[in-house]
Amino acid sequence: MRLTLKIWRQPDAATAGAIHTYEVDEISEDMSFLEMLDVLNEQLNSEGEEPIAFDSDCREGICGMCGLMINGEAHGPQVTTTCQLHMRSFHDGETITVEPWRADAFPVLKDLVVDRGAFDRIIQQGGYISVNTGAAPDAHATPVPKDNADRAFDAATCIGCGACVASCPNGSASLFVGAKITHLGELPQGQAERDSRVVNMVAQHDHEGFGGCTNIGECTAACPKGIPLDVISQLNRDMLTAIKHGH
Amino acid sequence: MTDMNDIFATPQPSRDSSSEQESDDAAGYYMPGDPIQDTKAPGGPIDERWNTRQFEARIANPANRRRLSVIVVGTGLAGASAAATLGEAGYVVKSFCYQDSPRRAHSIAAQGGINAAKNYKGDGDSVYRLFYDTIKGGDYRSRESNVYRLAQVSVNIIDQCVAQGVPFAREYGGLLDNRSFGGVQVSRTFYARGQTGQQLLIGAYQALERQVAAGTVKTYTRHEMVELIVVDGRARGIIVRDMVTGELETYFADVVVLASGGYGNVFFLSTNAMGCNVTATWRAHRKGAFMANPCYTQIHPTCIPVSGPHQSKLTLMSESLRNDGRIWVPKDAKDADKNPNDIPEEDRDYYLERIYPSFGNLVPRDIASRQAKNMCDEGRGVGPEVDGVRRGVYLDFAEAIGRLGRKAIEDKYGNLFDMYAQITGEDPYEVPMRIYPAVHYVMGGLWVDYDLQSSIPGLFVTGEANFSDHGANRLGASALMQGLADGYFVLSNTIRDYLADGPFEKVAENDPAVVEAQQAVQARIDHFMTNKGTRSVDSYHRELGNIMWEYCGMERTEEGLKKAIDLIRSLSDDFWRNVKVLGSPDGLNQSLERAGRVADFFELGELMCIDALNRRESCGGHFRAESQTEEGEALRHDDQFAYVAAWEWGGQDGKPILHKENLTYEFVEMKQRSYK
């Protein structure tokens, strides 16, 4: 198929960017969206124009490195990661607009590449259970009811791609934070630090410039791993509890 | 000061394999070197060796640790766990990764599970059984001492991960669930649905970020190691390129740990992530670290086939699919493009069931892979033609769906069927899946002793980047185990013996070794940026990958390997003359990043072929067509090849030097396998 691509190009963080238009031809429907961009980049390279920078690594939907706004939707028209989106989701002659994640807390580094370091800094503020290597009791010392283990797992499948932030009109990372709060809060091992975790992670979230949650739900609709909206309810509930405990 | 020479073997009157090797296929391509040995593993009963070593390894004074610095390259299971643990111990740790976050390292993509000898099922598992299975699975090409230790610490890994909040699968009673994996007879695999690697890595990542907050670890994301700095015979630092600013930065430390993963991307197409590369370990190799058994490659039989020339990577599907799927190709090549549902039963060749009647579709990975290639080479492959050949075979669930019902198949394999449909656009409930083997893991890597120290003092190597535990073939669910064993439990207990002599004298910024390394890196970048070439980096990488896959893939021959070496050399010459890298070095430049990686893949690829050429036997993931039984089974030659091939860099225009480390088996008897 033949496509017109309108792609955001920006030389670096300090320079203004703009949409550039490119044509690609002979795109097979079996290509992934990123492979289509690979083809475009080969074309640009041979024409002497610098290839477009975009992030990707595992290309099997689990590392969370890739992420593009495609026609205004985070990861494009399917609920999946950009690397798992295939060209059969588009049709011959279509015009596709490709932009980086747009959020104050995710500055653009170049073209379609953004800095998501804010996520790591949020995790540093309590997204863990404090246990040094070698200090663990036997794994069977504390049984975990299956329902709790399953809910913890569902929340823990977050890949940290940032689609929730990119799709939220407020640029909020509440789904990301709520997923970690829920993952660790469902487990007996996570109880000791439950109050301080939510308080500190939310403080860092706000400090990074992410917006507040107003229950719009675009985040969960765009989430490639289907993290449910109720992790944000859990986040709020844990926050209330922590405040009650005097935090 | 630790002397390089202490790894060189004292003459062993009982065995001297160098004189026993009858073949010398690689003559002219290499130089024979002195035999080497591991001098760190204690002797005595195998179950006491690790305790003995932990006791004998000196402890760096806790007050001193704040002055002892460690560089860790890579943040996968082996790197993140090591950096976190060393940070907890009080060392000053710098952690580097090329991704934008430590959480994205490719350990994250591991699906199946992690082995541990917990014997929670009471089904007869034990440390000894896991040790035995791993030695046997490695086709008797790994070290007994290392493997026994791996099995011992496996139980601690599960405890640690559970305490961190890794949500392993559980039973209704709240206890951990296990499954049997990879054809072993006990259920020792812990798992978190099909995302075990992700969950374990997030556990290690969180432990790492906790240390960042504590101030013991500093992380450098989007930083790629491009050179190792060796001063006075010791590894003392690295040069990295800040991938955002393009700046070259030099970092010094008392010790350097490489946990940079495997080099499967030398094949271009593999199940590795796009960025996985050999540069960190290869730069260390060029500075004196021996590369061991580089030809040992694991190829996974159930991957989604290549759909066209644009393919950028391959996706693995769990081989549990072979439990219910039947593998076949048309008997007649002219049926290759027919709708498979229109090919009658009598015109299908269920070739694994035909050739291996007792194991059928459940033959080991390497056999299933090789036979699929044979069918496609005969012209009986299916699916789209890529470069004139159809590379795919059917994996058919029609019979299982008929027997068990669609619901049962959905319950068992639903997520895999969905993934297949997502990628191929075909419904595997209606049309047979197409599968083809793909490179998945490399057992080879930098040579290390029992302490995980390479042949360069002060350079330690963990996880897939080292060669130590899997021999010639890795068992399923053992990669995660090894990465975390090395990072959480082994390295911190061995590296302290080296660090007990530190802190070492500060390295001067203008030390000739530092300046030379910086200049070499700059010269390489300058070359790529100023070269007036015409071909893209990726086009060379693809062509190199094709050569490797064709001649150094599932089946290797003397003739093919020699041809491959010639092809690689001429392609490499052309690459240096004709590669085209646009943009600027002073900023984010993905073509430049790839150019450096591909340059190193060329040199590695040649060494892999030389290693494969030298090893005129078939073992584990290495199949030499000249060494097979009458039934076409892999045939080892223990009398000639029971050794680790540790290659020393012979210089840019020189030949690699082969050091052999004899493998002796005191506890397990060496046997040939049979799956007929």
PDB file of C-alpha atoms in Angstrom, chain A residues 38-223:
ATOM      1  CA  ASP A  38      12.327   1.322   9.184  1.00  0.00           C
ATOM      2  CA  VAL A  39      11.462   1.254   5.481  1.00  0.00           C
ATOM      3  CA  LEU A  40      10.965   5.013   5.484  1.00  0.00           C
ATOM      4  CA  ASN A  41      14.300   5.477   7.233  1.00  0.00           C
ATOM      5  CA  GLU A  42      16.116   3.346   4.656  1.00  0.00           C
ATOM      6  CA  GLN A  43      14.507   5.515   1.996  1.00  0.00           C
ATOM      7  CA  LEU A  44      15.559   8.727   3.752  1.00  0.00           C
ATOM      8  CA  ASN A  45      19.099   7.440   4.251  1.00  0.00           C
ATOM      9  CA  SER A  46      19.473   6.691   0.551  1.00  0.00           C
ATOM     10  CA  GLU A  47      18.108  10.129  -0.318  1.00  0.00           C
ATOM     11  CA  GLY A  48      20.630  11.770   2.006  1.00  0.00           C
ATOM     12  CA  GLU A  49      18.122  12.896   4.624  1.00  0.00           C
ATOM     13  CA  GLU A  50      18.786  11.955   8.238  1.00  0.00           C
ATOM     14  CA  PRO A  51      16.570   9.073   9.380  1.00  0.00           C
ATOM     15  CA  ILE A  52      13.797   9.730  11.903  1.00  0.00           C
ATOM     16  CA  ALA A  53      14.699   8.946  15.506  1.00  0.00           C
ATOM     17  CA  PHE A  54      12.200   6.783  17.370  1.00  0.00           C
ATOM     18  CA  ASP A  55      12.489   4.460  20.353  1.00  0.00           C
ATOM     19  CA  SER A  56      11.926   0.726  20.267  1.00  0.00           C
ATOM     20  CA  ASP A  57      13.684  -2.264  21.717  1.00  0.00           C
ATOM     21  CA  CYS A  58      12.033  -5.629  22.295  1.00  0.00           C
ATOM     22  CA  ARG A  59       9.465  -5.184  19.515  1.00  0.00           C
ATOM     23  CA  GLU A  60       7.294  -7.788  21.161  1.00  0.00           C
ATOM     24  CA  GLY A  61       5.151  -5.570  23.307  1.00  0.00           C
ATOM     25  CA  ILE A  62       6.752  -5.986  26.709  1.00  0.00           C
ATOM     26  CA  CYS A  63       9.686  -3.604  27.246  1.00  0.00           C
ATOM     27  CA  GLY A  64       7.639  -0.403  26.992  1.00  0.00           C
ATOM     28  CA  MET A  65      10.314   1.453  25.047  1.00  0.00           C
ATOM     29  CA  CYS A  66       8.216   2.289  21.973  1.00  0.00           C
ATOM     30  CA  GLY A  67       5.306   4.682  21.958  1.00  0.00           C
ATOM     31  CA  LEU A  68       3.955   7.035  19.328  1.00  0.00           C
ATOM     32  CA  MET A  69       0.865   9.161  18.934  1.00  0.00           C
ATOM     33  CA  ILE A  70      -0.645   7.839  15.728  1.00  0.00           C
ATOM     34  CA  ASN A  71      -3.492   9.883  14.315  1.00  0.00           C
ATOM     35  CA  GLY A  72      -3.890  11.382  17.771  1.00  0.00           C
ATOM     36  CA  GLU A  73      -4.157   8.059  19.591  1.00  0.00           C
ATOM     37  CA  ALA A  74      -1.500   6.662  21.913  1.00  0.00           C
ATOM     38  CA  HIS A  75      -0.071   3.528  20.189  1.00  0.00           C
ATOM     39  CA  GLY A  76      -2.564   4.020  17.326  1.00  0.00           C
ATOM     40  CA  PRO A  77      -5.954   2.530  16.530  1.00  0.00           C
ATOM     41  CA  GLN A  78      -5.507  -0.866  18.251  1.00  0.00           C
ATOM     42  CA  VAL A  79      -5.164  -1.396  21.984  1.00  0.00           C
ATOM     43  CA  THR A  80      -1.579  -2.606  21.871  1.00  0.00           C
ATOM     44  CA  THR A  81       1.971  -1.269  21.840  1.00  0.00           C
ATOM     45  CA  THR A  82       3.204   0.557  18.749  1.00  0.00           C
ATOM     46  CA  CYS A  83       5.556  -2.318  17.937  1.00  0.00           C
ATOM     47  CA  GLN A  84       2.639  -4.764  17.891  1.00  0.00           C
ATOM     48  CA  LEU A  85       0.502  -2.563  15.658  1.00  0.00           C
ATOM     49  CA  HIS A  86       0.524  -3.894  12.103  1.00  0.00           C
ATOM     50  CA  MET A  87      -0.080  -2.131   8.835  1.00  0.00           C
ATOM     51  CA  ARG A  88      -3.205  -4.166   8.164  1.00  0.00           C
ATOM     52  CA  SER A  89      -4.857  -1.687  10.536  1.00  0.00           C
ATOM     53  CA  PHE A  90      -4.440   0.964   7.809  1.00  0.00           C
ATOM     54  CA  HIS A  91      -5.578   1.213   4.220  1.00  0.00           C
ATOM     55  CA  ASP A  92      -3.988   2.098   0.928  1.00  0.00           C
ATOM     56  CA  GLY A  93      -3.772   5.816   0.310  1.00  0.00           C
ATOM     57  CA  GLU A  94      -4.232   6.758   3.948  1.00  0.00           C
ATOM     58  CA  THR A  95      -2.535   9.755   5.549  1.00  0.00           C
ATOM     59  CA  ILE A  96      -1.078   8.970   8.974  1.00  0.00           C
ATOM     60  CA  THR A  97       0.078  11.569  11.474  1.00  0.00           C
ATOM     61  CA  VAL A  98       2.865  10.468  13.806  1.00  0.00           C
ATOM     62  CA  GLU A  99       3.906  12.460  16.857  1.00  0.00           C
ATOM     63  CA  PRO A 100       5.849  11.834  20.054  1.00  0.00           C
ATOM     64  CA  TRP A 101       4.166  11.529  23.454  1.00  0.00           C
ATOM     65  CA  ARG A 102       2.980  15.003  24.406  1.00  0.00           C
ATOM     66  CA  ALA A 103       3.311  15.868  28.117  1.00  0.00           C
ATOM     67  CA  ASP A 104       5.210  18.472  30.084  1.00  0.00           C
ATOM     68  CA  ALA A 105       6.790  15.744  32.158  1.00  0.00           C
ATOM     69  CA  PHE A 106       8.050  13.921  29.005  1.00  0.00           C
ATOM     70  CA  PRO A 107      10.239  16.452  27.158  1.00  0.00           C
ATOM     71  CA  VAL A 108      11.024  15.619  23.531  1.00  0.00           C
ATOM     72  CA  LEU A 109      14.695  14.734  23.029  1.00  0.00           C
ATOM     73  CA  LYS A 110      14.616  14.395  19.265  1.00  0.00           C
ATOM     74  CA  ASP A 111      11.954  13.669  16.617  1.00  0.00           C
ATOM     75  CA  LEU A 112       9.735  11.011  18.201  1.00  0.00           C
ATOM     76  CA  VAL A 113      11.953  10.267  21.218  1.00  0.00           C
ATOM     77  CA  VAL A 114      10.941  11.552  24.641  1.00  0.00           C
ATOM     78  CA  ASP A 115      12.500  11.485  28.111  1.00  0.00           C
ATOM     79  CA  ARG A 116      10.468   9.344  30.525  1.00  0.00           C
ATOM     80  CA  GLY A 117      12.985   9.568  33.360  1.00  0.00           C
ATOM     81  CA  ALA A 118      10.209  10.952  35.564  1.00  0.00           C
ATOM     82  CA  PHE A 119       8.811   7.412  35.851  1.00  0.00           C
ATOM     83  CA  ASP A 120      12.072   6.114  37.302  1.00  0.00           C
ATOM     84  CA  ARG A 121      12.171   8.994  39.781  1.00  0.00           C
ATOM     85  CA  ILE A 122       8.625   8.188  40.927  1.00  0.00           C
ATOM     86  CA  ILE A 123       9.619   4.556  41.532  1.00  0.00           C
ATOM     87  CA  GLN A 124      12.644   5.761  43.523  1.00  0.00           C
ATOM     88  CA  GLN A 125      10.266   7.389  45.987  1.00  0.00           C
ATOM     89  CA  GLY A 126       8.810   4.112  47.217  1.00  0.00           C
ATOM     90  CA  GLY A 127       7.882   1.837  44.317  1.00  0.00           C
ATOM     91  CA  TYR A 128       9.581  -1.125  45.982  1.00  0.00           C
ATOM     92  CA  ILE A 129       9.612  -3.311  49.060  1.00  0.00           C
ATOM     93  CA  SER A 130      12.681  -2.680  51.197  1.00  0.00           C
ATOM     94  CA  VAL A 131      14.461  -5.986  51.479  1.00  0.00           C
ATOM     95  CA  ASN A 132      18.194  -6.388  51.072  1.00  0.00           C
ATOM     96  CA  THR A 133      19.581  -9.341  49.170  1.00  0.00           C
ATOM     97  CA  GLY A 134      19.922 -12.340  51.445  1.00  0.00           C
ATOM     98  CA  ALA A 135      17.487 -11.025  54.052  1.00  0.00           C
ATOM     99  CA  ALA A 136      14.438 -12.882  52.749  1.00  0.00           C
ATOM    100  CA  PRO A 137      12.564 -15.572  54.665  1.00  0.00           C
ATOM    101  CA  ASP A 138      11.560 -18.799  52.899  1.00  0.00           C
ATOM    102  CA  ALA A 139       9.214 -18.083  50.016  1.00  0.00           C
ATOM    103  CA  HIS A 140       6.493 -20.208  51.622  1.00  0.00           C
ATOM    104  CA  ALA A 141       6.694 -18.429  54.971  1.00  0.00           C
ATOM    105  CA  THR A 142       3.823 -16.141  54.029  1.00  0.00           C
ATOM    106  CA  PRO A 143       1.003 -17.564  51.923  1.00  0.00           C
ATOM    107  CA  VAL A 144      -0.680 -15.040  49.645  1.00  0.00           C
ATOM    108  CA  PRO A 145      -4.346 -15.663  48.786  1.00  0.00           C
ATOM    109  CA  LYS A 146      -4.638 -16.367  45.086  1.00  0.00           C
ATOM    110  CA  ASP A 147      -7.059 -13.490  44.474  1.00  0.00           C
ATOM    111  CA  ASN A 148      -4.596 -11.002  45.941  1.00  0.00           C
ATOM    112  CA  ALA A 149      -1.712 -12.523  44.023  1.00  0.00           C
ATOM    113  CA  ASP A 150      -3.713 -12.327  40.796  1.00  0.00           C
ATOM    114  CA  ARG A 151      -4.735  -8.707  41.359  1.00  0.00           C
ATOM    115  CA  ALA A 152      -1.147  -7.811  42.229  1.00  0.00           C
ATOM    116  CA  PHE A 153      -0.029  -9.477  39.038  1.00  0.00           C
ATOM    117  CA  ASP A 154      -2.601  -7.668  36.901  1.00  0.00           C
ATOM    118  CA  ALA A 155      -1.361  -4.340  38.222  1.00  0.00           C
ATOM    119  CA  ALA A 156       2.277  -5.383  37.918  1.00  0.00           C
ATOM    120  CA  THR A 157       1.957  -5.975  34.174  1.00  0.00           C
ATOM    121  CA  CYS A 158       2.362  -2.222  33.582  1.00  0.00           C
ATOM    122  CA  ILE A 159       5.204  -1.751  31.095  1.00  0.00           C
ATOM    123  CA  GLY A 160       5.863   1.910  31.896  1.00  0.00           C
ATOM    124  CA  CYS A 161       5.388   3.019  28.297  1.00  0.00           C
ATOM    125  CA  GLY A 162       3.650   6.279  29.174  1.00  0.00           C
ATOM    126  CA  ALA A 163       0.595   5.856  26.943  1.00  0.00           C
ATOM    127  CA  CYS A 164      -1.590   6.700  29.948  1.00  0.00           C
ATOM    128  CA  VAL A 165       0.105  10.063  30.306  1.00  0.00           C
ATOM    129  CA  ALA A 166       0.097  10.771  26.582  1.00  0.00           C
ATOM    130  CA  SER A 167      -3.615  10.078  26.258  1.00  0.00           C
ATOM    131  CA  CYS A 168      -4.709  11.964  29.392  1.00  0.00           C
ATOM    132  CA  PRO A 169      -5.955  15.525  28.764  1.00  0.00           C
ATOM    133  CA  ASN A 170      -4.344  16.460  32.097  1.00  0.00           C
ATOM    134  CA  GLY A 171      -1.071  14.662  31.411  1.00  0.00           C
ATOM    135  CA  SER A 172      -1.586  12.669  34.589  1.00  0.00           C
ATOM    136  CA  ALA A 173       0.426   9.565  35.473  1.00  0.00           C
ATOM    137  CA  SER A 174      -2.135   8.375  38.016  1.00  0.00           C
ATOM    138  CA  LEU A 175      -2.663   5.061  36.237  1.00  0.00           C
ATOM    139  CA  PHE A 176       1.085   4.372  36.329  1.00  0.00           C
ATOM    140  CA  VAL A 177       1.364   5.268  40.018  1.00  0.00           C
ATOM    141  CA  GLY A 178      -1.875   3.489  40.900  1.00  0.00           C
ATOM    142  CA  ALA A 179      -0.653   0.312  39.226  1.00  0.00           C
ATOM    143  CA  LYS A 180       2.448   0.217  41.418  1.00  0.00           C
ATOM    144  CA  ILE A 181       0.503   1.115  44.562  1.00  0.00           C
ATOM    145  CA  THR A 182      -1.931  -1.702  43.812  1.00  0.00           C
ATOM    146  CA  HIS A 183       0.747  -4.240  42.903  1.00  0.00           C
ATOM    147  CA  LEU A 184       2.657  -3.797  46.159  1.00  0.00           C
ATOM    148  CA  GLY A 185      -0.359  -2.995  48.324  1.00  0.00           C
ATOM    149  CA  GLU A 186      -2.085  -6.284  47.481  1.00  0.00           C
ATOM    150  CA  LEU A 187       0.772  -8.318  48.915  1.00  0.00           C
ATOM    151  CA  PRO A 188       1.483  -8.946  52.593  1.00  0.00           C
ATOM    152  CA  GLN A 189       5.142  -8.078  51.963  1.00  0.00           C
ATOM    153  CA  GLY A 190       4.120  -4.602  50.832  1.00  0.00           C
ATOM    154  CA  GLN A 191       2.168  -3.555  53.924  1.00  0.00           C
ATOM    155  CA  ALA A 192       4.926  -2.113  56.094  1.00  0.00           C
ATOM    156  CA  GLU A 193       5.646   0.744  53.704  1.00  0.00           C
ATOM    157  CA  ARG A 194       2.155   1.172  52.327  1.00  0.00           C
ATOM    158  CA  ASP A 195       1.439   4.612  53.764  1.00  0.00           C
ATOM    159  CA  SER A 196       4.791   6.214  53.050  1.00  0.00           C
ATOM    160  CA  ARG A 197       4.848   4.681  49.576  1.00  0.00           C
ATOM    161  CA  VAL A 198       1.678   6.354  48.376  1.00  0.00           C
ATOM    162  CA  VAL A 199       2.493   9.708  49.948  1.00  0.00           C
ATOM    163  CA  ASN A 200       6.011   9.886  48.549  1.00  0.00           C
ATOM    164  CA  MET A 201       5.215   8.557  45.096  1.00  0.00           C
ATOM    165  CA  VAL A 202       2.318  10.961  44.628  1.00  0.00           C
ATOM    166  CA  ALA A 203       4.464  13.875  45.845  1.00  0.00           C
ATOM    167  CA  GLN A 204       7.091  12.989  43.242  1.00  0.00           C
ATOM    168  CA  HIS A 205       4.388  12.571  40.582  1.00  0.00           C
ATOM    169  CA  ASP A 206       3.180  16.104  41.230  1.00  0.00           C
ATOM    170  CA  HIS A 207       6.720  17.453  41.464  1.00  0.00           C
ATOM    171  CA  GLU A 208       7.521  16.064  37.993  1.00  0.00           C
ATOM    172  CA  GLY A 209       4.739  18.121  36.478  1.00  0.00           C
ATOM    173  CA  PHE A 210       2.174  15.408  35.789  1.00  0.00           C
ATOM    174  CA  GLY A 211      -1.396  16.641  36.101  1.00  0.00           C
ATOM    175  CA  GLY A 212      -4.132  15.487  38.437  1.00  0.00           C
ATOM    176  CA  CYS A 213      -6.691  12.780  37.670  1.00  0.00           C
ATOM    177  CA  THR A 214     -10.209  13.884  36.829  1.00  0.00           C
ATOM    178  CA  ASN A 215     -11.584  10.407  36.118  1.00  0.00           C
ATOM    179  CA  ILE A 216     -11.749  10.734  32.358  1.00  0.00           C
ATOM    180  CA  GLY A 217     -10.518   7.204  31.715  1.00  0.00           C
ATOM    181  CA  GLU A 218      -8.556   7.799  28.495  1.00  0.00           C
ATOM    182  CA  CYS A 219      -5.551   6.209  30.244  1.00  0.00           C
ATOM    183  CA  THR A 220      -7.092   2.807  30.754  1.00  0.00           C
ATOM    184  CA  ALA A 221      -8.611   2.884  27.265  1.00  0.00           C
ATOM    185  CA  ALA A 222      -5.161   3.440  25.743  1.00  0.00           C
ATOM    186  CA  CYS A 223      -3.229   1.123  28.083  1.00  0.00           C
TER     187      CYS A 223
END
